[in-house]
Amino acid sequence: MKTIKLIPLHLSYAKEIHRLSQAPEVKSALGLPTQSVEDTENFIINTLIEESEGKSVSRIILNEEERLVGITTLMFIDHFKKHCHIGSWIGFDYWGQGYNLPAKIEILKIAFEQLQLNVVFAGARTVNIRSQKAQEKLPFISLNVEKEFCEEHSLLEQRQKQPCVLNAVFKEDFAKYLQVK
């Protein structure tokens, strides 16, 4: 498995985040508008504010060479219901190199061990087949939980303004995975 490190967002990474996120393959998958470096800096500032308010946790994914390969985020954190949603993207330059699983493991440790959440939802637009396939490869994920979590599924589709699938990682399943890993 690839070795990665998660670090907090920082403005010093704005240019590289911008470069990687504006690649057509990433931009279209994320549904991003064309942005400037200044827009990316504003995104970082807003994300840091949300994190200070306990609404999200966003981390830069660094590879073994300390290069930024993407971002992973716990968002819509509900401390009362003990759940959140996860969103991640890997720069096109790093697709297919095995960074998704180790990044998910590290951010899920934050969700379950530090934040003491019980469920992390992983949604994807139905048109985003690549994201769905990446989620399906996660050995600790429960697929197609839309009926079990109708309200979360509905909120996801409202946010995305299009049909989505909803998957989930449960704390117990993740803990079992870590024990046998």
C-alpha atoms as one frame of an Amber mdcrd trajectory, in Angstrom:
protein
   0.000   0.000   0.000   1.181   3.521  -0.788   2.490   5.668   2.024   0.711
   9.000   2.375   0.503  11.755   4.933  -2.465  13.995   5.642  -1.763  17.596
   6.592  -4.075  20.572   7.207  -4.909  22.871   4.313  -2.583  25.839   3.982
  -2.486  28.782   1.595   1.031  27.844   0.531  -0.536  24.938  -1.418  -3.036
  27.106  -3.314  -1.208  27.094  -6.655  -0.760  23.325  -6.693  -4.337  22.665
  -5.529  -5.498  24.984  -8.305  -3.331  23.275 -10.922  -4.478  19.770  -9.996
  -8.161  20.660  -9.539  -8.410  22.448 -12.879  -7.306  19.430 -14.932 -10.346
  18.653 -17.129 -10.680  15.104 -15.766 -10.835  16.321 -12.145 -12.746  19.518
 -12.837 -15.565  17.699 -14.641 -15.743  14.898 -12.042 -16.046  17.457  -9.234
 -18.368  19.729 -11.190 -16.038  22.679 -10.599 -16.342  25.962 -12.448 -13.264
  27.512 -14.000 -11.386  29.063 -11.116  -8.424  31.321 -10.496  -5.691  30.803
  -7.920  -7.440  33.523  -5.910 -10.652  31.444  -5.942  -8.635  28.492  -4.641
  -7.176  30.660  -1.878 -10.713  31.720  -0.913 -11.763  28.052  -0.901  -8.899
  27.272   1.497  -9.778  30.185   3.789 -13.477  29.222   3.862 -12.611  25.587
   4.510 -10.350  26.549   7.415 -13.170  28.662   8.881 -15.598  25.725   8.580
 -13.056  23.496  10.281 -12.634  25.970  13.156 -16.430  25.830  13.582 -16.411
  22.017  13.749 -18.327  21.621  10.483 -15.582  19.918   8.477 -12.077  18.471
   8.520 -10.135  18.858   5.302  -6.677  17.467   4.676  -4.120  17.666   1.902
  -2.894  14.266   0.764   0.899  14.160   0.389   2.620  11.208  -1.244   5.866
   9.554  -0.200   7.794  12.347  -1.957   5.839  15.031  -0.033   3.999  16.021
  -3.232   0.376  17.090  -3.060  -1.735  14.428  -4.749  -5.229  15.518  -3.684
  -7.566  16.517  -0.885  -9.858  14.531   1.382 -12.581  16.094   3.508 -15.052
  15.140   6.194 -17.979  17.512   5.696 -21.449  18.182   7.009 -20.284  16.842
  10.364 -23.247  16.241  12.658 -21.900  15.709  16.174 -25.401  14.984  17.508
 -26.222  12.270  14.941 -22.549  11.166  14.941 -22.143  11.124  11.181 -20.700
  13.096   8.286 -19.995  12.855   4.571 -16.635  12.292   2.937 -15.365  13.866
  -0.244 -12.013  13.262  -1.871 -10.246  13.921  -5.093  -6.907  12.815  -6.464
  -5.085  14.863  -9.093  -5.195  13.353 -12.572  -1.392  13.026 -12.569  -1.787
  10.516  -9.718  -4.832   8.524 -10.842  -4.453   4.758 -10.663  -1.399   4.895
  -8.397  -3.048   3.593  -5.228  -3.534   6.781  -3.192  -7.291   6.498  -2.603
  -7.322   3.655  -0.058  -4.536   4.954   2.230  -6.010   8.472   2.139  -9.450
   7.122   3.061  -7.990   5.052   5.901  -6.249   8.070   7.426  -9.218  10.458
   7.167 -11.567   7.765   8.518  -9.293   7.359  11.548  -9.931  11.044  12.235
 -13.688  10.541  11.820 -13.980   7.508  14.061 -11.145   7.910  16.571 -10.873
  11.669  17.041 -14.397  12.869  16.246 -16.068   9.731  17.634 -18.500   9.489
  14.716 -20.368   6.264  13.932 -21.058   6.607  10.195 -19.281   8.319   7.320
 -21.373   8.628   4.169 -19.740   8.439   0.758 -21.924   9.702  -2.027 -21.343
  10.044  -5.736 -23.283  11.464  -8.639 -24.673   8.603 -10.700 -22.855  10.045
 -13.723 -19.517   9.869 -11.866 -18.720   6.223 -12.541 -15.046   6.646 -11.633
 -15.931   7.808  -8.113 -18.396   4.963  -7.684 -15.788   2.412  -8.800 -13.221
   3.904  -6.399 -15.706   3.608  -3.525 -16.604   0.029  -4.456 -12.943  -0.957
  -4.038 -12.894   0.095  -0.383 -12.957  -3.147   1.635 -14.858  -1.606   4.559
 -17.678   0.189   2.705 -21.385  -0.693   2.667 -22.837   0.001  -0.765 -26.237
   1.392  -1.703 -27.560   2.486   1.697 -30.069   4.911   0.135 -33.124   3.125
   1.578 -31.615   2.826   5.051 -30.679   6.532   5.079 -33.389   8.165   2.945
 -32.943  11.604   4.508 -29.174  11.676   3.903 -29.658  10.472   0.344 -32.251
  13.164  -0.305 -29.968  15.878   1.150 -27.094  14.657  -1.007 -29.164  14.830
  -4.176 -30.403  18.308  -3.217 -26.799  19.500  -2.717 -25.636  17.942  -5.978
 -28.804  18.879  -7.889 -28.784  15.489  -9.601 -29.249  11.757  -8.899 -26.661
  10.206  -6.590 -25.732   6.899  -5.003 -25.121   6.732  -1.264 -22.658   4.398
   0.419 -21.475   4.343   4.017 -18.572   3.351   6.206 -19.653   2.180   9.637
 -17.305   2.541  12.590 -17.527  -1.186  13.465 -16.715  -2.317   9.915 -13.751
   0.046   9.726 -12.461  -1.124  13.121 -12.681  -4.779  11.970 -10.755  -3.893
   8.806  -7.981  -2.247  10.832  -7.729  -5.277  13.123  -7.108  -7.732  10.275
  -5.062  -5.370   8.095
